[in-house]
Amino acid sequence: MGYIISDDAKDLLGDIKNFCDKEVREQAKEYDRTGEWAEDMYNKARELGYTALEVPEEYGGIGLSRIDIAALLEEMAKADAGFAVTMSATSLAMKPVLIAGSQEQKKKLCELVLDGKMGAFALTEPDAGSDASAGRATAVKDGDSYILNGRKCFITNAPAADFFCITAMTDKSAGVKGISMFFVEKGTPGLSTGKDEDKMGIRGSHTCDVVLEDCRIPAENLLGKEGQGFKIAMQTLDQARTWVGCMAVGVAQRAMEEAIAYAKERIQFGKPIIKNQVIQFKIADMAIKIETARQMVANTLNKMDAGIPYGLDSAIAKCYASDMLVEVTSEAVQIFGGYGYSREYPVEKLYRDAKIFQIFEGTNEIQRIVIANHVIGK
Ligand code: CAA
């Protein structure tokens, strides 16, 4: 099981595995308990360039294929879902620039990310979650500036982000075609972040509101043209959803490995419970589902690399992998029995971490709308 990756990626995978073993796996338990921002861990990770894996080679990146990156992200997710989500949220925030930015904007972004800077993608608002086009944040042109006002919520990485890609209405009368996308740097007067969400899972990652109060940015920070923001956001999510699937595979793989290790140790009725066919079948079903999801992720990433349309595949990969993750972590808790329900054992956290994968980057109900629109036609 696993992706077929390049030799360069194999070396990096070894490094990331070591890093995760030393700096993430054990520490994540404490961050999960306290909900504190793992500043040291993230500073080390960004110094090592783990937030910059998706920087294209032409802008100074190391030139990994998307499948290579998937193997690395899966390894991070195996160590801690919150850690992987934090790393991949910077890649998410890069996408609007890489999709719609000018050469200059792309260059600037990539320099920031290669320098270890982190990003956040800000689309969701209190009254615009699944209905992403209902956002009320505004951007008013004023000479060589735009003035942004509004509130974004559930923004991953916001407290630590050095840059943001933010949607705001430039023309309220134009509906979805009045939404534009902006690049905003940390420290811009009028941009602030709210208090951290006290989340059920992925507690090592940080999530909060982004508040825009007369936040003046240079007009050149518009990405693409006025009115293209919704399309750019949808294209961003078309790509990003596959990475959610990829992380779900990593967390599920960890749950299966934990369940196997426990079942080999746990003696009941005079033998390890792994000797029971019912446990073996549970493990086999986990392996089937995990590998199916991994292949969906791989197929979608291959299409992205080849420039073949992938929106449908990405929604399917995200939806299947996240539903699979909740099933697999639930079965892992079941194999652990009463101990699985205790915080003393690892699978309880995995089960809590799993749930968000069915919700963020578009709920699985929204994925099914996207899938139905593709296969039936809107
Ligand atoms: N690519 C390009 N254009 C697209 C597109 C796509 N994938 N999807 C839609 N569009 C275009 C349409 O073509 C249409 O333009 P035209 O009129 O020119 O054809 C326009 O956008 C409007 O499309 P729809 O009428 O289909 O839009 P809608 O309002 O019905 O919404 C939706 C569609 C799929 C439900 C969308 O609102 C959606 O994806 N909602 C979920 C939002 C979401 O995923 N939020 C997650 C936030 S990020 C996050 O969670 C990250 C994190 O913190 C970790």
Coordinates of C-alpha atoms and ligand atoms in Angstrom, one line a residue:
M1 CA 0.0 0.0 0.0
G2 CA 1.3 3.5 -0.7
Y3 CA 2.1 5.8 -3.6
I4 CA 4.9 5.2 -6.1
I5 CA 7.2 8.2 -5.6
S6 CA 10.5 9.6 -6.9
D7 CA 13.9 9.0 -5.2
D8 CA 14.0 12.6 -4.1
A9 CA 10.6 12.3 -2.4
K10 CA 11.8 9.0 -0.8
D11 CA 14.6 10.9 0.9
L12 CA 12.3 13.6 2.0
L13 CA 9.8 11.1 3.2
G14 CA 12.4 9.6 5.5
D15 CA 13.2 13.1 6.9
I16 CA 9.6 13.9 7.5
K17 CA 9.0 10.5 9.2
N18 CA 12.0 11.2 11.5
F19 CA 10.7 14.7 12.2
C20 CA 7.2 13.5 12.9
D21 CA 8.5 10.7 15.2
K22 CA 10.7 13.2 17.2
E23 CA 8.7 16.4 17.1
V24 CA 5.0 15.6 16.4
R25 CA 3.6 12.3 17.4
E26 CA 4.0 12.5 21.2
Q27 CA 3.8 16.3 21.4
A28 CA 0.4 16.2 19.5
K29 CA -1.2 14.4 22.5
E30 CA -0.4 17.4 24.7
Y31 CA -1.5 20.0 22.1
D32 CA -4.7 18.0 21.8
R33 CA -5.3 18.2 25.5
T34 CA -4.5 21.9 25.9
G35 CA -5.5 23.2 22.5
E36 CA -2.4 25.4 22.5
W37 CA -0.7 26.5 19.4
A38 CA 2.4 24.3 18.9
E39 CA 4.7 27.2 18.1
D40 CA 8.0 25.3 18.4
M41 CA 6.8 22.4 16.3
Y42 CA 5.5 24.7 13.6
N43 CA 8.6 26.9 13.6
K44 CA 10.8 23.9 13.1
A45 CA 8.5 22.5 10.4
R46 CA 8.6 25.8 8.4
E47 CA 12.3 26.1 8.8
L48 CA 12.6 22.7 7.2
G49 CA 10.4 23.9 4.3
Y50 CA 7.5 21.6 5.0
T51 CA 5.0 24.4 4.3
A52 CA 6.6 25.0 0.9
L53 CA 6.2 21.6 -0.7
E54 CA 3.8 22.9 -3.3
V55 CA 5.9 25.9 -4.5
P56 CA 6.3 25.3 -8.2
E57 CA 9.9 24.6 -9.5
E58 CA 9.8 27.7 -11.7
Y59 CA 9.4 29.8 -8.6
G60 CA 12.2 28.1 -6.6
G61 CA 10.4 25.0 -5.3
I62 CA 12.0 21.6 -5.2
G63 CA 9.9 20.3 -8.1
L64 CA 8.0 17.4 -6.5
S65 CA 5.1 15.8 -8.4
R66 CA 1.7 16.0 -6.7
I67 CA 1.9 12.2 -6.0
D68 CA 5.3 12.8 -4.2
I69 CA 3.7 15.5 -2.1
A70 CA 0.7 13.2 -1.3
A71 CA 3.1 10.6 0.2
L72 CA 4.6 13.4 2.4
L73 CA 1.3 14.8 3.5
E74 CA 0.0 11.4 4.3
E75 CA 3.0 10.8 6.5
M76 CA 2.3 14.1 8.4
A77 CA -1.4 13.2 8.8
K78 CA -0.4 9.8 10.2
A79 CA 1.5 11.6 12.9
D80 CA -1.1 14.2 13.7
A81 CA -4.1 15.4 11.7
G82 CA -3.9 18.9 13.1
F83 CA -0.2 19.1 12.0
A84 CA -1.0 18.0 8.5
V85 CA -4.0 20.4 8.2
T86 CA -1.8 23.3 9.3
M87 CA 0.9 22.5 6.8
S88 CA -1.6 22.0 4.0
A89 CA -3.6 25.2 4.8
T90 CA -0.6 27.2 3.6
S91 CA -0.8 25.3 0.3
L92 CA -4.6 26.0 0.2
A93 CA -3.9 29.8 0.7
M94 CA -1.3 29.7 -2.1
K95 CA -3.8 28.4 -4.7
P96 CA -5.8 31.5 -5.5
V97 CA -2.5 33.2 -6.4
L98 CA -1.1 30.3 -8.4
I99 CA -4.5 30.0 -10.2
A100 CA -5.2 33.6 -10.9
G101 CA -2.2 35.8 -9.9
S102 CA 0.1 37.7 -12.2
Q103 CA 3.8 36.5 -12.5
E104 CA 4.8 39.2 -10.1
Q105 CA 2.2 38.1 -7.5
K106 CA 3.2 34.4 -7.9
K107 CA 6.8 35.3 -7.4
K108 CA 6.2 37.4 -4.3
L109 CA 4.0 34.6 -2.8
C110 CA 6.5 31.9 -3.5
E111 CA 9.3 34.0 -1.9
L112 CA 7.2 34.4 1.2
V113 CA 6.4 30.7 1.4
L114 CA 10.0 29.6 0.7
D115 CA 10.9 31.9 3.6
G116 CA 8.7 29.9 5.9
K117 CA 5.7 32.2 5.9
M118 CA 2.3 30.6 6.5
G119 CA -1.0 31.4 4.8
A120 CA -4.8 31.2 5.3
F121 CA -7.7 31.0 2.8
A122 CA -10.6 33.1 3.9
L123 CA -13.9 32.4 2.1
T124 CA -16.4 31.3 4.8
E125 CA -18.5 33.9 6.7
P126 CA -21.0 33.5 9.6
D127 CA -23.9 33.4 7.1
A128 CA -22.0 32.0 4.1
G129 CA -20.7 28.5 4.9
S130 CA -22.1 25.9 2.4
D131 CA -23.6 28.8 0.5
A132 CA -20.3 30.4 -0.2
S133 CA -21.7 32.9 -2.7
A134 CA -23.7 34.6 0.1
G135 CA -20.7 36.3 1.6
R136 CA -21.2 39.9 2.8
A137 CA -17.6 41.2 3.2
T138 CA -17.1 44.2 0.9
A139 CA -14.1 45.7 -1.0
V140 CA -14.6 49.3 -2.2
K141 CA -12.1 50.8 -4.7
D142 CA -10.6 54.0 -3.4
G143 CA -7.9 55.4 -5.8
D144 CA -5.0 53.0 -5.8
S145 CA -6.5 51.0 -2.9
Y146 CA -9.3 48.7 -1.9
I147 CA -10.9 49.1 1.5
L148 CA -12.1 45.8 2.9
N149 CA -14.8 45.3 5.6
G150 CA -16.4 42.2 6.9
R151 CA -15.9 39.1 9.0
K152 CA -14.6 35.7 7.9
C153 CA -15.0 32.7 10.2
F154 CA -13.5 29.2 10.8
I155 CA -10.3 30.2 9.1
T156 CA -7.6 27.6 9.5
N157 CA -4.2 29.0 10.4
A158 CA -5.6 32.6 10.8
P159 CA -3.8 33.3 14.1
A160 CA -0.4 32.4 12.6
A161 CA -0.9 33.4 9.0
D162 CA 1.5 35.9 7.4
F163 CA -0.7 36.3 4.4
F164 CA -4.4 35.7 3.5
C165 CA -6.4 35.2 0.3
I166 CA -9.8 36.7 1.1
T167 CA -13.0 37.0 -0.9
A168 CA -15.1 40.2 -0.8
M169 CA -17.9 41.8 -2.8
T170 CA -16.8 44.5 -5.2
D171 CA -20.2 44.8 -6.8
K172 CA -23.2 43.8 -4.5
S173 CA -25.6 44.1 -7.4
A174 CA -23.8 41.4 -9.5
G175 CA -24.4 38.5 -7.1
V176 CA -21.8 35.7 -7.5
K177 CA -20.1 37.7 -10.3
G178 CA -19.6 40.6 -7.9
I179 CA -17.2 38.6 -5.7
S180 CA -13.4 39.3 -6.0
M181 CA -10.3 37.7 -4.5
F182 CA -7.6 39.7 -2.6
F183 CA -4.2 39.0 -1.2
V184 CA -3.7 40.6 2.2
E185 CA -0.6 40.6 4.3
K186 CA -0.4 40.3 8.1
G187 CA 0.1 43.6 9.8
T188 CA -2.1 45.5 7.4
P189 CA -4.0 48.0 9.6
G190 CA -7.7 47.0 9.9
L191 CA -7.0 43.2 9.7
S192 CA -7.3 41.3 13.0
T193 CA -8.1 37.8 14.2
G194 CA -10.6 36.6 16.7
K195 CA -10.4 34.1 19.5
D196 CA -9.4 30.5 18.8
E197 CA -12.2 28.0 18.3
D198 CA -12.3 25.4 21.0
K199 CA -12.6 22.5 18.6
M200 CA -13.5 18.8 19.0
G201 CA -10.5 17.6 17.0
I202 CA -7.5 18.7 15.0
R203 CA -6.7 20.7 18.1
G204 CA -3.1 21.2 17.1
S205 CA -4.3 23.4 14.3
H206 CA -5.7 26.8 14.8
T207 CA -8.9 28.2 13.6
C208 CA -10.5 31.6 14.2
D209 CA -12.3 34.6 12.7
V210 CA -10.6 37.2 10.5
V211 CA -12.0 40.7 11.0
L212 CA -11.7 43.4 8.4
E213 CA -12.3 46.9 9.5
D214 CA -11.5 49.6 6.9
C215 CA -8.6 47.4 5.9
R216 CA -6.8 49.3 3.2
I217 CA -4.8 47.3 0.7
P218 CA -3.0 48.2 -2.5
A219 CA -5.3 47.8 -5.6
E220 CA -2.6 45.6 -7.1
N221 CA -3.4 43.0 -4.5
L222 CA -6.5 42.1 -6.4
L223 CA -6.1 38.5 -7.8
G224 CA -7.4 38.1 -11.4
K225 CA -10.1 40.6 -12.3
E226 CA -12.9 42.1 -10.3
G227 CA -15.8 39.6 -10.2
Q228 CA -13.6 36.5 -10.7
G229 CA -13.3 35.8 -7.0
F230 CA -16.0 33.0 -6.7
K231 CA -14.7 31.1 -9.7
I232 CA -11.1 31.4 -8.3
A233 CA -12.4 30.1 -4.9
M234 CA -14.2 27.2 -6.5
Q235 CA -11.1 26.3 -8.6
T236 CA -9.0 26.5 -5.4
L237 CA -11.4 24.1 -3.6
D238 CA -11.5 21.8 -6.7
Q239 CA -7.8 21.2 -6.1
A240 CA -7.7 21.4 -2.3
R241 CA -10.4 18.8 -1.7
T242 CA -8.1 16.1 -3.0
W243 CA -5.6 17.0 -0.4
V244 CA -8.3 16.6 2.3
G245 CA -8.8 13.1 0.9
C246 CA -5.0 12.5 1.1
M247 CA -4.9 13.6 4.8
A248 CA -7.9 11.4 5.5
V249 CA -6.0 8.4 4.1
G250 CA -3.1 9.2 6.4
V251 CA -5.2 9.4 9.6
A252 CA -7.1 6.2 8.6
Q253 CA -3.8 4.4 8.0
R254 CA -2.6 5.4 11.4
A255 CA -5.9 4.1 12.9
M256 CA -5.5 0.8 11.2
E257 CA -1.9 0.4 12.3
E258 CA -2.8 1.2 15.9
A259 CA -5.7 -1.3 15.7
I260 CA -3.4 -4.0 14.4
A261 CA -0.7 -3.4 17.0
Y262 CA -3.3 -3.5 19.8
A263 CA -5.1 -6.6 18.5
K264 CA -1.8 -8.5 18.5
E265 CA -1.2 -7.6 22.1
R266 CA -4.6 -7.9 23.6
I267 CA -5.3 -11.4 25.0
Q268 CA -8.8 -12.5 25.4
F269 CA -10.1 -16.1 25.7
G270 CA -6.5 -17.2 25.9
K271 CA -5.2 -15.8 22.6
P272 CA -4.5 -12.4 21.0
I273 CA -7.7 -11.0 19.6
I274 CA -6.1 -10.7 16.1
K275 CA -6.4 -14.5 15.8
N276 CA -10.2 -14.0 15.5
Q277 CA -11.4 -13.9 12.0
V278 CA -13.9 -11.2 12.9
I279 CA -11.0 -8.9 13.8
Q280 CA -9.0 -9.9 10.7
F281 CA -12.0 -9.1 8.5
K282 CA -12.4 -5.7 10.2
I283 CA -8.7 -5.0 9.4
A284 CA -9.1 -6.3 5.9
D285 CA -12.1 -4.0 5.3
M286 CA -10.1 -1.1 6.7
A287 CA -7.2 -1.9 4.2
I288 CA -9.6 -2.2 1.3
K289 CA -11.2 1.2 2.1
I290 CA -7.9 3.0 2.8
E291 CA -6.3 1.8 -0.4
T292 CA -9.4 2.6 -2.5
A293 CA -9.3 6.2 -1.1
R294 CA -5.6 6.4 -1.8
Q295 CA -6.0 5.3 -5.4
M296 CA -8.8 7.9 -5.8
V297 CA -6.4 10.6 -4.5
A298 CA -3.6 9.3 -6.7
N299 CA -5.8 9.3 -9.8
T300 CA -7.1 12.8 -9.2
L301 CA -3.6 14.1 -8.6
N302 CA -2.3 12.5 -11.8
K303 CA -5.1 14.2 -13.7
M304 CA -4.1 17.6 -12.1
D305 CA -0.4 17.0 -13.1
A306 CA -1.6 16.1 -16.6
G307 CA -3.9 19.1 -17.0
I308 CA -7.0 16.9 -17.3
P309 CA -10.3 18.1 -15.7
Y310 CA -10.5 16.8 -12.1
G311 CA -13.3 18.7 -10.3
L312 CA -15.5 15.6 -10.2
D313 CA -12.7 13.3 -9.2
S314 CA -11.6 15.7 -6.4
A315 CA -15.1 15.9 -4.9
I316 CA -15.4 12.1 -5.0
A317 CA -12.0 11.6 -3.4
K318 CA -12.7 14.0 -0.6
C319 CA -16.2 12.6 0.0
Y320 CA -15.2 8.9 -0.1
A321 CA -12.0 9.4 1.9
S322 CA -13.6 11.4 4.7
D323 CA -16.6 9.0 5.1
M324 CA -14.1 6.1 5.0
L325 CA -12.0 7.9 7.7
V326 CA -14.9 8.1 10.1
E327 CA -15.8 4.5 9.5
V328 CA -12.2 3.3 9.9
T329 CA -11.5 5.3 13.1
S330 CA -14.9 4.1 14.5
E331 CA -13.9 0.5 13.9
A332 CA -10.5 1.1 15.4
V333 CA -12.2 2.3 18.6
Q334 CA -14.4 -0.8 18.4
I335 CA -11.3 -3.1 18.2
F336 CA -9.8 -1.4 21.3
G337 CA -13.1 -2.0 23.1
G338 CA -13.5 0.0 26.4
Y339 CA -9.8 1.1 26.1
G340 CA -10.6 2.7 22.8
Y341 CA -13.0 5.1 24.5
S342 CA -10.3 6.3 26.9
R343 CA -8.0 9.2 26.3
E344 CA -5.2 7.0 27.5
Y345 CA -5.2 5.2 24.1
P346 CA -4.6 6.8 20.7
V347 CA -7.7 5.9 18.7
E348 CA -10.1 8.2 20.7
K349 CA -8.2 11.2 19.4
L350 CA -8.2 9.8 15.8
Y351 CA -12.0 9.4 16.0
R352 CA -12.4 13.0 17.1
D353 CA -9.9 14.2 14.5
A354 CA -11.8 12.3 11.8
K355 CA -15.1 14.1 12.0
I356 CA -14.0 17.5 10.6
F357 CA -12.9 15.8 7.3
Q358 CA -16.6 15.3 6.5
I359 CA -17.2 19.0 7.1
F360 CA -14.4 21.3 6.0
E361 CA -13.6 22.3 2.4
G362 CA -17.2 21.7 1.6
T363 CA -19.4 19.3 3.6
N364 CA -19.9 15.9 2.1
E365 CA -23.5 17.0 1.3
I366 CA -22.0 19.8 -0.8
Q367 CA -19.6 17.3 -2.4
R368 CA -22.6 15.2 -3.4
I369 CA -24.2 18.3 -5.0
V370 CA -21.0 18.9 -6.9
I371 CA -20.8 15.3 -7.9
A372 CA -24.5 15.2 -9.0
N373 CA -24.0 18.4 -11.0
H374 CA -21.1 16.8 -12.8
V375 CA -22.8 13.4 -13.6
I376 CA -26.4 14.5 -14.1
G377 CA -25.8 18.1 -15.3
K378 CA -27.1 21.2 -13.4
Ligands
CAA1 N1 -14.8 25.9 -11.2 C1 -15.0 27.0 -11.9 N2 -16.2 27.8 -11.8 C2 -17.1 27.3 -11.0 C3 -17.0 26.1 -10.3 C4 -15.8 25.4 -10.4 N3 -15.6 24.3 -9.7 N4 -18.1 25.9 -9.6 C5 -19.0 26.9 -9.9 N5 -18.3 27.8 -10.7 C6 -18.9 28.9 -11.4 C7 -20.1 28.5 -12.2 O1 -19.8 28.1 -13.5 C8 -21.0 29.8 -12.2 O2 -20.5 30.7 -13.1 P1 -21.3 31.0 -14.5 O3 -22.6 31.6 -14.1 O4 -20.4 31.9 -15.2 O5 -21.4 29.7 -15.2 C9 -20.7 30.4 -10.8 O6 -19.4 29.8 -10.4 C10 -21.7 30.0 -9.8 O7 -21.9 28.6 -9.8 P2 -23.1 27.9 -9.1 O8 -24.4 28.5 -9.5 O9 -22.9 26.4 -9.2 O10 -22.8 28.3 -7.5 P3 -23.7 28.0 -6.2 O11 -23.9 29.2 -5.5 O12 -24.8 27.1 -6.6 O13 -22.6 27.2 -5.3 C11 -21.4 25.3 -4.5 C12 -22.0 26.0 -5.7 C13 -20.7 24.1 -5.1 C14 -22.5 24.8 -3.5 C15 -20.4 26.2 -3.7 O14 -21.1 27.3 -3.0 C16 -19.6 25.5 -2.7 O15 -18.6 24.8 -3.1 N6 -19.9 25.6 -1.4 C17 -19.1 25.0 -0.4 C18 -18.1 26.0 0.1 C19 -16.9 25.4 0.7 O16 -16.4 24.4 0.3 N7 -16.4 26.0 1.7 C20 -15.1 25.6 2.3 C21 -14.3 26.7 2.8 S1 -12.6 26.4 2.8 C22 -12.2 25.5 4.1 O17 -13.1 24.8 4.7 C23 -10.8 25.4 4.4 C24 -10.3 25.1 5.8 O18 -10.6 25.9 6.7 C25 -9.4 24.0 6.0

